[in-house]
mmCIF file of C-alpha atoms in Angstrom:
data_model
loop_
_atom_site.group_PDB
_atom_site.id
_atom_site.type_symbol
_atom_site.label_atom_id
_atom_site.label_comp_id
_atom_site.label_asym_id
_atom_site.label_seq_id
_atom_site.Cartn_x
_atom_site.Cartn_y
_atom_site.Cartn_z
ATOM 1 C CA GLU A 298 94.488 176.794 79.608
ATOM 2 C CA ASP A 299 94.290 175.011 76.267
ATOM 3 C CA LYS A 300 97.667 174.601 74.628
ATOM 4 C CA VAL A 301 99.405 172.920 71.746
ATOM 5 C CA VAL A 302 103.179 172.517 71.960
ATOM 6 C CA GLN A 303 105.330 171.672 68.979
ATOM 7 C CA SER A 304 108.934 170.538 68.972
ATOM 8 C CA PRO A 305 111.473 171.228 67.806
ATOM 9 C CA LEU A 306 110.840 174.887 67.016
ATOM 10 C CA SER A 307 113.294 174.668 64.159
ATOM 11 C CA LEU A 308 115.166 171.961 62.353
ATOM 12 C CA VAL A 309 117.827 172.006 59.633
ATOM 13 C CA VAL A 310 118.486 168.824 57.665
ATOM 14 C CA HIS A 311 120.012 167.703 54.385
ATOM 15 C CA GLU A 312 118.065 166.417 51.424
ATOM 16 C CA GLY A 313 117.310 162.745 51.819
ATOM 17 C CA ASP A 314 117.108 162.847 55.610
ATOM 18 C CA THR A 315 114.032 161.657 57.483
ATOM 19 C CA VAL A 316 112.475 164.018 60.009
ATOM 20 C CA THR A 317 109.941 163.622 62.795
ATOM 21 C CA LEU A 318 107.988 166.611 64.042
ATOM 22 C CA ASN A 319 106.213 166.442 67.370
ATOM 23 C CA CYS A 320 102.988 167.918 68.656
ATOM 24 C CA SER A 321 101.584 167.514 72.142
ATOM 25 C CA TYR A 322 98.365 169.026 73.386
ATOM 26 C CA GLU A 323 96.238 169.796 76.405
ATOM 27 C CA VAL A 324 92.867 170.844 75.088
ATOM 28 C CA THR A 325 89.396 170.471 76.505
ATOM 29 C CA ASN A 326 86.832 168.613 74.442
ATOM 30 C CA PHE A 327 89.249 167.319 71.807
ATOM 31 C CA ARG A 328 87.690 166.640 68.431
ATOM 32 C CA SER A 329 90.571 166.324 65.967
ATOM 33 C CA LEU A 330 94.199 167.209 65.341
ATOM 34 C CA LEU A 331 95.320 168.778 62.100
ATOM 35 C CA TRP A 332 98.661 169.361 60.431
ATOM 36 C CA TYR A 333 99.256 172.272 58.058
ATOM 37 C CA LYS A 334 102.234 173.298 55.946
ATOM 38 C CA GLN A 335 102.957 176.999 55.582
ATOM 39 C CA GLU A 336 105.393 178.219 52.987
ATOM 40 C CA LYS A 337 105.231 181.867 52.026
ATOM 41 C CA LYS A 338 101.518 182.412 52.173
ATOM 42 C CA ALA A 339 98.492 180.477 53.373
ATOM 43 C CA PRO A 340 98.783 177.371 55.529
ATOM 44 C CA THR A 341 97.782 174.390 53.430
ATOM 45 C CA PHE A 342 96.097 171.348 54.887
ATOM 46 C CA LEU A 343 98.038 168.101 55.236
ATOM 47 C CA PHE A 344 96.246 165.719 57.592
ATOM 48 C CA MET A 345 93.291 165.497 59.908
ATOM 49 C CA LEU A 346 93.493 162.881 62.660
ATOM 50 C CA THR A 347 90.637 161.819 64.894
ATOM 51 C CA SER A 348 91.434 158.251 65.952
ATOM 52 C CA SER A 349 94.427 156.884 67.813
ATOM 53 C CA GLY A 350 96.883 154.571 66.130
ATOM 54 C CA ILE A 351 95.685 154.975 62.563
ATOM 55 C CA GLU A 352 98.446 156.273 60.329
ATOM 56 C CA LYS A 353 97.551 158.722 57.617
ATOM 57 C CA LYS A 354 99.890 158.818 54.652
ATOM 58 C CA SER A 355 100.368 161.073 51.675
ATOM 59 C CA GLY A 356 103.438 160.371 49.596
ATOM 60 C CA ARG A 357 106.507 160.880 51.749
ATOM 61 C CA LEU A 358 104.492 162.376 54.594
ATOM 62 C CA SER A 359 102.728 160.409 57.284
ATOM 63 C CA SER A 360 101.154 161.204 60.623
ATOM 64 C CA ILE A 361 99.722 159.378 63.591
ATOM 65 C CA LEU A 362 97.810 160.351 66.706
ATOM 66 C CA ASP A 363 98.022 159.000 70.258
ATOM 67 C CA LYS A 364 94.976 160.174 72.187
ATOM 68 C CA LYS A 365 96.076 158.456 75.376
ATOM 69 C CA GLU A 366 99.421 160.243 75.530
ATOM 70 C CA LEU A 367 98.002 163.372 73.853
ATOM 71 C CA PHE A 368 100.465 163.765 71.016
ATOM 72 C CA SER A 369 100.938 163.390 67.326
ATOM 73 C CA ILE A 370 103.947 163.060 65.055
ATOM 74 C CA LEU A 371 104.466 164.085 61.470
ATOM 75 C CA ASN A 372 107.099 162.111 59.574
ATOM 76 C CA ILE A 373 108.717 163.185 56.349
ATOM 77 C CA THR A 374 110.959 160.666 54.618
ATOM 78 C CA ALA A 375 113.547 161.383 51.917
ATOM 79 C CA THR A 376 113.187 165.124 52.470
ATOM 80 C CA GLN A 377 113.479 167.537 49.551
ATOM 81 C CA THR A 378 114.228 171.258 49.469
ATOM 82 C CA GLY A 379 110.565 171.829 48.655
ATOM 83 C CA ASP A 380 109.652 170.461 52.073
ATOM 84 C CA SER A 381 111.185 173.578 53.643
ATOM 85 C CA ALA A 382 108.310 175.312 55.420
ATOM 86 C CA ILE A 383 106.731 175.920 58.774
ATOM 87 C CA TYR A 384 104.666 172.927 59.882
ATOM 88 C CA LEU A 385 101.732 173.845 62.072
ATOM 89 C CA CYS A 386 99.846 171.535 64.382
ATOM 90 C CA ALA A 387 96.338 172.503 65.485
ATOM 91 C CA VAL A 388 93.715 170.908 67.675
ATOM 92 C CA GLU A 389 90.031 171.373 67.033
ATOM 93 C CA GLN A 390 87.738 171.671 70.019
ATOM 94 C CA GLY A 391 84.352 170.054 69.728
ATOM 95 C CA GLY A 392 81.362 172.316 69.805
ATOM 96 C CA SER A 393 83.274 175.521 69.190
ATOM 97 C CA GLU A 394 84.672 175.247 65.639
ATOM 98 C CA LYS A 395 87.860 176.597 67.181
ATOM 99 C CA LEU A 396 91.396 175.571 66.247
ATOM 100 C CA VAL A 397 94.172 176.022 68.790
ATOM 101 C CA PHE A 398 97.494 176.235 66.987
ATOM 102 C CA GLY A 399 100.989 175.398 68.131
ATOM 103 C CA LYS A 400 103.852 177.768 67.371
ATOM 104 C CA GLY A 401 105.030 175.653 64.478
ATOM 105 C CA THR A 402 108.235 173.877 63.524
ATOM 106 C CA LYS A 403 110.387 175.623 60.947
ATOM 107 C CA LEU A 404 111.951 172.972 58.748
ATOM 108 C CA THR A 405 114.843 173.861 56.465
ATOM 109 C CA VAL A 406 116.036 171.234 54.007
ATOM 110 C CA ASN A 407 119.415 172.032 52.487
ATOM 111 C CA PRO A 408 120.553 170.552 49.169
ATOM 112 C CA ASP B 253 89.082 179.102 40.960
ATOM 113 C CA THR B 254 87.518 177.923 44.190
ATOM 114 C CA ALA B 255 89.240 179.699 46.998
ATOM 115 C CA VAL B 256 89.316 181.973 49.970
ATOM 116 C CA SER B 257 90.397 185.363 48.709
ATOM 117 C CA GLN B 258 91.231 188.387 50.808
ATOM 118 C CA THR B 259 92.193 191.929 49.913
ATOM 119 C CA PRO B 260 94.423 193.773 50.111
ATOM 120 C CA LYS B 261 97.566 191.626 50.234
ATOM 121 C CA TYR B 262 99.555 194.398 51.852
ATOM 122 C CA LEU B 263 98.396 197.326 53.927
ATOM 123 C CA VAL B 264 100.738 200.000 55.244
ATOM 124 C CA THR B 265 99.164 202.718 57.320
ATOM 125 C CA GLN B 266 99.825 205.119 60.136
ATOM 126 C CA MET B 267 98.824 204.818 63.761
ATOM 127 C CA GLY B 268 95.359 206.071 64.484
ATOM 128 C CA ASN B 269 93.934 205.310 61.054
ATOM 129 C CA ASP B 270 90.941 203.071 60.362
ATOM 130 C CA LYS B 271 91.268 200.283 57.814
ATOM 131 C CA SER B 272 89.311 197.306 56.474
ATOM 132 C CA ILE B 273 90.288 193.918 55.119
ATOM 133 C CA LYS B 274 87.844 192.031 52.922
ATOM 134 C CA CYS B 275 87.397 188.283 52.610
ATOM 135 C CA GLU B 276 85.302 186.174 50.291
ATOM 136 C CA GLN B 277 84.996 182.422 49.878
ATOM 137 C CA ASN B 278 83.322 180.574 47.018
ATOM 138 C CA LEU B 279 83.641 177.128 48.576
ATOM 139 C CA GLY B 280 80.100 177.064 49.922
ATOM 140 C CA HIS B 281 81.373 176.832 53.503
ATOM 141 C CA ASP B 282 79.153 177.791 56.409
ATOM 142 C CA THR B 283 81.819 179.058 58.767
ATOM 143 C CA MET B 284 84.381 181.817 58.281
ATOM 144 C CA TYR B 285 87.216 182.964 60.522
ATOM 145 C CA TRP B 286 89.779 185.636 61.102
ATOM 146 C CA TYR B 287 93.170 184.577 62.452
ATOM 147 C CA LYS B 288 96.112 186.773 63.403
ATOM 148 C CA GLN B 289 99.685 185.568 62.846
ATOM 149 C CA ASP B 290 102.330 187.492 64.744
ATOM 150 C CA SER B 291 105.988 187.993 63.897
ATOM 151 C CA LYS B 292 106.838 184.663 65.515
ATOM 152 C CA LYS B 293 104.405 182.904 63.183
ATOM 153 C CA PHE B 294 101.958 182.101 65.980
ATOM 154 C CA LEU B 295 98.420 181.791 64.586
ATOM 155 C CA LYS B 296 95.606 182.747 66.913
ATOM 156 C CA ILE B 297 91.893 182.870 66.265
ATOM 157 C CA MET B 298 90.151 186.223 66.519
ATOM 158 C CA PHE B 299 86.602 185.662 65.300
ATOM 159 C CA SER B 300 84.394 183.005 63.811
ATOM 160 C CA TYR B 301 81.074 183.407 62.026
ATOM 161 C CA ASN B 302 78.631 180.670 61.107
ATOM 162 C CA ASN B 303 75.955 181.629 58.584
ATOM 163 C CA LYS B 304 76.480 185.322 59.345
ATOM 164 C CA GLU B 305 76.278 184.843 63.109
ATOM 165 C CA LEU B 306 79.198 185.466 65.447
ATOM 166 C CA ILE B 307 80.128 182.268 67.282
ATOM 167 C CA ILE B 308 83.672 182.911 68.479
ATOM 168 C CA ASN B 309 84.941 186.225 69.749
ATOM 169 C CA GLU B 310 88.285 185.795 71.434
ATOM 170 C CA THR B 311 89.848 188.426 73.628
ATOM 171 C CA VAL B 312 90.347 190.995 70.920
ATOM 172 C CA PRO B 313 90.223 194.777 71.431
ATOM 173 C CA ASN B 314 86.873 196.209 70.452
ATOM 174 C CA ARG B 315 88.707 198.329 67.886
ATOM 175 C CA PHE B 316 88.394 195.178 65.762
ATOM 176 C CA SER B 317 84.923 194.661 64.349
ATOM 177 C CA PRO B 318 84.042 191.835 61.995
ATOM 178 C CA LYS B 319 81.105 192.128 59.636
ATOM 179 C CA SER B 320 79.476 189.323 57.684
ATOM 180 C CA PRO B 321 76.990 190.613 55.087
ATOM 181 C CA ASP B 322 76.361 187.049 53.898
ATOM 182 C CA LYS B 323 77.854 183.645 54.544
ATOM 183 C CA ALA B 324 80.382 184.020 51.723
ATOM 184 C CA HIS B 325 81.909 187.226 53.091
ATOM 185 C CA LEU B 326 83.582 188.178 56.328
ATOM 186 C CA ASN B 327 85.230 191.570 56.510
ATOM 187 C CA LEU B 328 87.416 192.921 59.283
ATOM 188 C CA HIS B 329 87.391 196.585 60.209
ATOM 189 C CA ILE B 330 90.029 197.988 62.519
ATOM 190 C CA ASN B 331 89.696 201.393 64.177
ATOM 191 C CA SER B 332 92.453 203.537 65.629
ATOM 192 C CA LEU B 333 95.275 201.291 64.489
ATOM 193 C CA GLU B 334 98.179 200.724 66.878
ATOM 194 C CA LEU B 335 101.753 199.570 66.284
ATOM 195 C CA GLY B 336 100.959 196.227 67.942
ATOM 196 C CA ASP B 337 98.318 195.508 65.325
ATOM 197 C CA SER B 338 101.080 194.883 62.776
ATOM 198 C CA ALA B 339 100.758 191.241 61.770
ATOM 199 C CA VAL B 340 99.507 188.997 59.009
ATOM 200 C CA TYR B 341 95.740 188.522 59.134
ATOM 201 C CA PHE B 342 94.367 185.331 57.642
ATOM 202 C CA CYS B 343 90.796 184.728 56.640
ATOM 203 C CA ALA B 344 89.668 181.092 56.560
ATOM 204 C CA SER B 345 86.552 179.063 55.958
ATOM 205 C CA SER B 346 85.352 175.537 56.609
ATOM 206 C CA ARG B 347 82.447 173.149 56.719
ATOM 207 C CA THR B 348 81.592 171.684 60.103
ATOM 208 C CA ALA B 349 84.243 169.227 61.326
ATOM 209 C CA SER B 350 86.340 169.763 58.202
ATOM 210 C CA PRO B 351 89.744 171.357 57.739
ATOM 211 C CA LEU B 352 90.105 175.091 57.400
ATOM 212 C CA HIS B 353 90.936 176.610 54.048
ATOM 213 C CA PHE B 354 93.016 179.739 54.444
ATOM 214 C CA GLY B 355 93.306 182.832 52.315
ATOM 215 C CA ASN B 356 96.762 184.105 51.380
ATOM 216 C CA GLY B 357 96.843 186.624 54.172
ATOM 217 C CA THR B 358 96.981 190.405 54.488
ATOM 218 C CA ARG B 359 100.228 191.805 55.824
ATOM 219 C CA LEU B 360 99.343 194.854 57.897
ATOM 220 C CA THR B 361 102.129 197.255 58.846
ATOM 221 C CA VAL B 362 101.317 200.114 61.176
ATOM 222 C CA THR B 363 103.908 202.892 61.295
#
């Protein structure tokens, strides 16, 4: 069965800390891996990863994919209270337009 | 504003009723989706339509019936609502091999 497993399920840090969120997957016909941030409403897109070893970066956030070991990490440096959210990892299956989501990591950044 | 918009935002109804949720996207995307997010924040695909044609139909009770009058709209009708249908329902859209754009969700509460 296709699955995406995120860890940890929740994380509480202080402002300024660096965090690493993990996502491992077992999915048939892998096409891409995506990271989303969900605050109160809609998940918003962060990164889309298709190739191993190429880091994608946006400000304090960065992500990388390892297709051999079947995982990805999302790093957030110098965390701020506004980074508090649920971070969702999803894997897209080729040919089906289907995203399989993990259960998310709830990140809480305290001032 | 370019967006995926869904209505209503909140829906409170009694068991046994029939209700509909509407979704529209003005992004020019070919594919639209319905996802269900349960109380544990787990997002799972329900349906996917590409140019008005059903392409994904996960194991969802047949009380749920999607309808796509055109490629910019995908509505979800639910018959004989049950307590377990309480969740947040997200509409989303995408181009092929591109990230999903989510609507803000409809919180359905069945009492």
